[in-house]
mmCIF file of C-alpha atoms in Angstrom:
data_model
loop_
_atom_site.group_PDB
_atom_site.id
_atom_site.type_symbol
_atom_site.label_atom_id
_atom_site.label_comp_id
_atom_site.label_asym_id
_atom_site.label_seq_id
_atom_site.Cartn_x
_atom_site.Cartn_y
_atom_site.Cartn_z
ATOM 1 C CA MET A 235 89.664 111.527 113.112
ATOM 2 C CA THR A 236 92.909 109.967 110.349
ATOM 3 C CA ARG A 237 93.808 111.354 107.558
ATOM 4 C CA LEU A 238 92.586 107.983 106.253
ATOM 5 C CA GLU A 239 89.446 108.737 107.795
ATOM 6 C CA TRP A 240 88.934 112.341 106.855
ATOM 7 C CA GLY A 241 88.750 110.945 103.545
ATOM 8 C CA PHE A 242 85.601 109.218 103.583
ATOM 9 C CA THR A 243 83.582 112.364 105.277
ATOM 10 C CA PHE A 244 80.916 114.630 102.793
ATOM 11 C CA GLU A 245 83.391 117.115 103.700
ATOM 12 C CA GLY A 246 86.308 115.514 102.836
ATOM 13 C CA ARG A 247 85.524 114.180 99.477
ATOM 14 C CA LYS A 248 84.322 117.717 98.579
ATOM 15 C CA GLN A 249 87.973 118.608 99.424
ATOM 16 C CA MET A 250 89.963 114.989 97.282
ATOM 17 C CA ILE A 251 87.689 115.837 94.519
ATOM 18 C CA VAL A 252 88.374 119.999 94.145
ATOM 19 C CA PHE A 253 91.972 119.196 94.751
ATOM 20 C CA PHE A 254 91.838 116.469 91.994
ATOM 21 C CA MET A 255 89.778 119.213 89.694
ATOM 22 C CA THR A 256 92.175 121.614 90.452
ATOM 23 C CA LEU A 257 95.215 118.602 89.514
ATOM 24 C CA LEU A 258 93.095 117.819 86.037
ATOM 25 C CA ARG A 259 92.762 121.361 84.803
ATOM 26 C CA HIS A 260 96.260 121.746 85.417
ATOM 27 C CA THR A 261 98.127 118.790 83.824
ATOM 28 C CA LEU A 262 96.179 116.985 81.274
ATOM 29 C CA PRO A 263 94.291 120.223 80.174
ATOM 30 C CA GLU A 264 92.893 119.469 76.847
ATOM 31 C CA LEU A 265 91.280 115.520 78.951
ATOM 32 C CA TYR A 266 90.072 118.533 81.278
ATOM 33 C CA PHE A 267 88.300 120.302 78.845
ATOM 34 C CA HIS A 268 86.669 117.040 76.756
ATOM 35 C CA LEU A 269 85.299 115.452 80.462
ATOM 36 C CA GLU A 270 83.866 119.142 80.608
ATOM 37 C CA ALA A 271 83.104 119.641 77.181
ATOM 38 C CA GLU A 272 80.943 116.395 77.469
ATOM 39 C CA GLN A 273 79.522 116.634 81.257
ATOM 40 C CA ARG A 274 81.748 114.533 82.495
ATOM 41 C CA ILE A 275 83.053 116.348 85.601
ATOM 42 C CA SER A 276 80.824 119.049 86.338
ATOM 43 C CA ASP A 277 77.080 117.827 86.377
ATOM 44 C CA PRO A 278 76.398 115.834 89.076
ATOM 45 C CA SER A 279 74.842 112.636 88.178
ATOM 46 C CA GLY A 280 77.682 112.323 84.866
ATOM 47 C CA SER A 281 81.001 112.978 87.637
ATOM 48 C CA ALA A 282 79.380 110.178 89.520
ATOM 49 C CA TRP A 283 82.686 108.280 88.093
ATOM 50 C CA LEU A 284 85.288 110.529 90.033
ATOM 51 C CA GLU A 285 83.456 110.258 93.702
ATOM 52 C CA SER A 286 84.123 106.473 92.680
ATOM 53 C CA TRP A 287 87.478 106.504 91.831
ATOM 54 C CA LEU A 288 88.132 108.157 94.418
ATOM 55 C CA SER A 289 86.738 106.566 97.435
ATOM 56 C CA LEU A 290 86.777 103.066 96.800
ATOM 57 C CA PHE A 291 90.127 103.315 95.064
ATOM 58 C CA LEU A 292 89.059 101.891 91.845
ATOM 59 C CA SER A 293 88.484 99.013 93.394
ATOM 60 C CA LYS A 294 85.398 99.045 91.130
ATOM 61 C CA GLU A 295 86.749 100.140 87.660
ATOM 62 C CA LEU A 296 89.760 98.091 87.079
ATOM 63 C CA PRO A 297 90.048 94.322 86.446
ATOM 64 C CA LEU A 298 91.246 92.364 89.675
ATOM 65 C CA PRO A 299 95.108 91.302 89.185
ATOM 66 C CA CYS A 300 95.237 95.443 88.184
ATOM 67 C CA VAL A 301 93.116 96.177 91.866
ATOM 68 C CA LEU A 302 95.636 93.603 93.636
ATOM 69 C CA GLN A 303 98.809 95.162 92.113
ATOM 70 C CA LEU A 304 98.056 99.443 93.304
ATOM 71 C CA TRP A 305 97.040 98.640 96.199
ATOM 72 C CA ASP A 306 100.397 96.430 97.138
ATOM 73 C CA ALA A 307 101.665 99.261 95.923
ATOM 74 C CA TYR A 308 99.682 101.518 97.931
ATOM 75 C CA PHE A 309 100.429 99.378 100.959
ATOM 76 C CA SER A 310 104.415 99.408 100.190
ATOM 77 C CA SER A 311 104.847 102.576 98.719
ATOM 78 C CA ALA A 312 102.742 105.315 100.630
ATOM 79 C CA PRO A 313 103.650 106.592 103.686
ATOM 80 C CA ASP A 314 101.490 107.518 106.263
ATOM 81 C CA GLY A 315 98.797 110.246 105.709
ATOM 82 C CA SER A 316 99.584 110.542 102.053
ATOM 83 C CA LEU A 317 97.772 106.788 100.417
ATOM 84 C CA GLN A 318 95.002 109.758 99.310
ATOM 85 C CA GLU A 319 97.181 112.171 97.729
ATOM 86 C CA LEU A 320 98.979 108.942 96.238
ATOM 87 C CA HIS A 321 95.783 108.514 94.705
ATOM 88 C CA THR A 322 94.653 110.815 93.528
ATOM 89 C CA PHE A 323 98.046 111.021 91.198
ATOM 90 C CA VAL A 324 97.439 107.903 90.740
ATOM 91 C CA CYS A 325 93.631 108.390 89.555
ATOM 92 C CA LEU A 326 95.227 111.506 87.204
ATOM 93 C CA SER A 327 97.784 108.640 85.995
ATOM 94 C CA VAL A 328 95.319 106.069 84.806
ATOM 95 C CA LEU A 329 93.041 109.133 82.658
ATOM 96 C CA GLU A 330 96.813 110.308 81.377
ATOM 97 C CA THR A 331 97.298 106.417 80.020
ATOM 98 C CA CYS A 332 93.778 106.457 78.726
ATOM 99 C CA GLN A 333 93.990 109.660 77.567
ATOM 100 C CA ASP A 334 93.184 109.101 73.665
ATOM 101 C CA GLU A 335 90.705 107.177 74.239
ATOM 102 C CA LEU A 336 88.942 108.905 76.353
ATOM 103 C CA MET A 337 89.443 111.924 73.807
ATOM 104 C CA GLU A 338 87.487 109.573 71.041
ATOM 105 C CA LEU A 339 85.410 108.563 72.942
ATOM 106 C CA ASP A 340 81.792 110.176 73.209
ATOM 107 C CA ASP A 341 79.154 110.830 76.188
ATOM 108 C CA ASP A 342 77.210 107.092 76.666
ATOM 109 C CA GLU A 343 80.479 106.032 76.026
ATOM 110 C CA LEU A 344 82.680 107.718 77.785
ATOM 111 C CA SER A 345 80.667 106.841 81.219
ATOM 112 C CA GLN A 346 80.846 103.179 80.344
ATOM 113 C CA TYR A 347 84.579 103.309 79.998
ATOM 114 C CA LEU A 348 85.318 105.577 83.801
ATOM 115 C CA GLN A 349 83.217 102.558 84.725
ATOM 116 C CA HIS A 350 84.791 99.775 83.201
ATOM 117 C CA LEU A 351 88.597 100.717 82.461
ATOM 118 C CA PRO A 352 90.287 98.251 80.364
ATOM 119 C CA PRO A 353 93.806 96.414 82.038
ATOM 120 C CA MET A 354 96.661 98.435 82.356
ATOM 121 C CA ASP A 355 100.560 98.208 83.622
ATOM 122 C CA MET A 356 99.697 99.135 88.082
ATOM 123 C CA GLY A 357 104.067 100.131 88.030
ATOM 124 C CA GLN A 358 104.101 102.149 85.164
ATOM 125 C CA VAL A 359 100.436 103.592 86.568
ATOM 126 C CA VAL A 360 102.663 104.502 89.372
ATOM 127 C CA THR A 361 104.927 105.333 88.742
ATOM 128 C CA ALA A 362 103.765 108.407 86.352
ATOM 129 C CA ALA A 363 102.057 109.396 89.657
ATOM 130 C CA PHE A 364 105.064 109.661 91.658
ATOM 131 C CA ASN A 365 106.320 111.889 88.460
ATOM 132 C CA MET A 366 103.687 113.523 88.503
ATOM 133 C CA LYS A 367 103.431 114.763 91.748
ATOM 134 C CA ASP A 368 107.045 115.977 91.547
ATOM 135 C CA ASP A 369 106.058 118.079 87.986
ATOM 136 C CA CYS A 370 103.120 118.923 90.114
ATOM 137 C CA LEU A 371 105.234 120.307 93.405
ATOM 138 C CA ALA A 372 108.348 122.371 91.061
ATOM 139 C CA ARG A 373 105.878 123.684 88.848
ATOM 140 C CA ASN A 374 104.330 124.949 92.305
ATOM 141 C CA VAL A 375 100.563 123.618 91.587
ATOM 142 C CA ILE A 376 100.338 121.970 95.203
#
């Protein structure tokens, strides 16, 4: 089983979510606690957005031009076996990009926003994701 196939198994998805949550808590603590308070990460029904983000590579949530730019970056810059790790950091970078808006939203608005993301510069998002990964490595978070 390849690493990509592993990510689609129940155990693989579970580990990806734990990895994401750990990174979210360390990289964006204020947003982490806001999402937790709004039950967007601790409640299984409220965290459905996260499983979709991680397993469908943001294909449902982003506008199509953004998805195409993102996937082009994945195919051109993710070495074998590191696509899921890069995607996890891209998801964190998307949250960082939208953090100000997310902090202002209540439960229902937050859920809607996380399922229908606005257009964004995916080149900047991917660059920020690589920088975030380097920062986490430097701080021994991963």
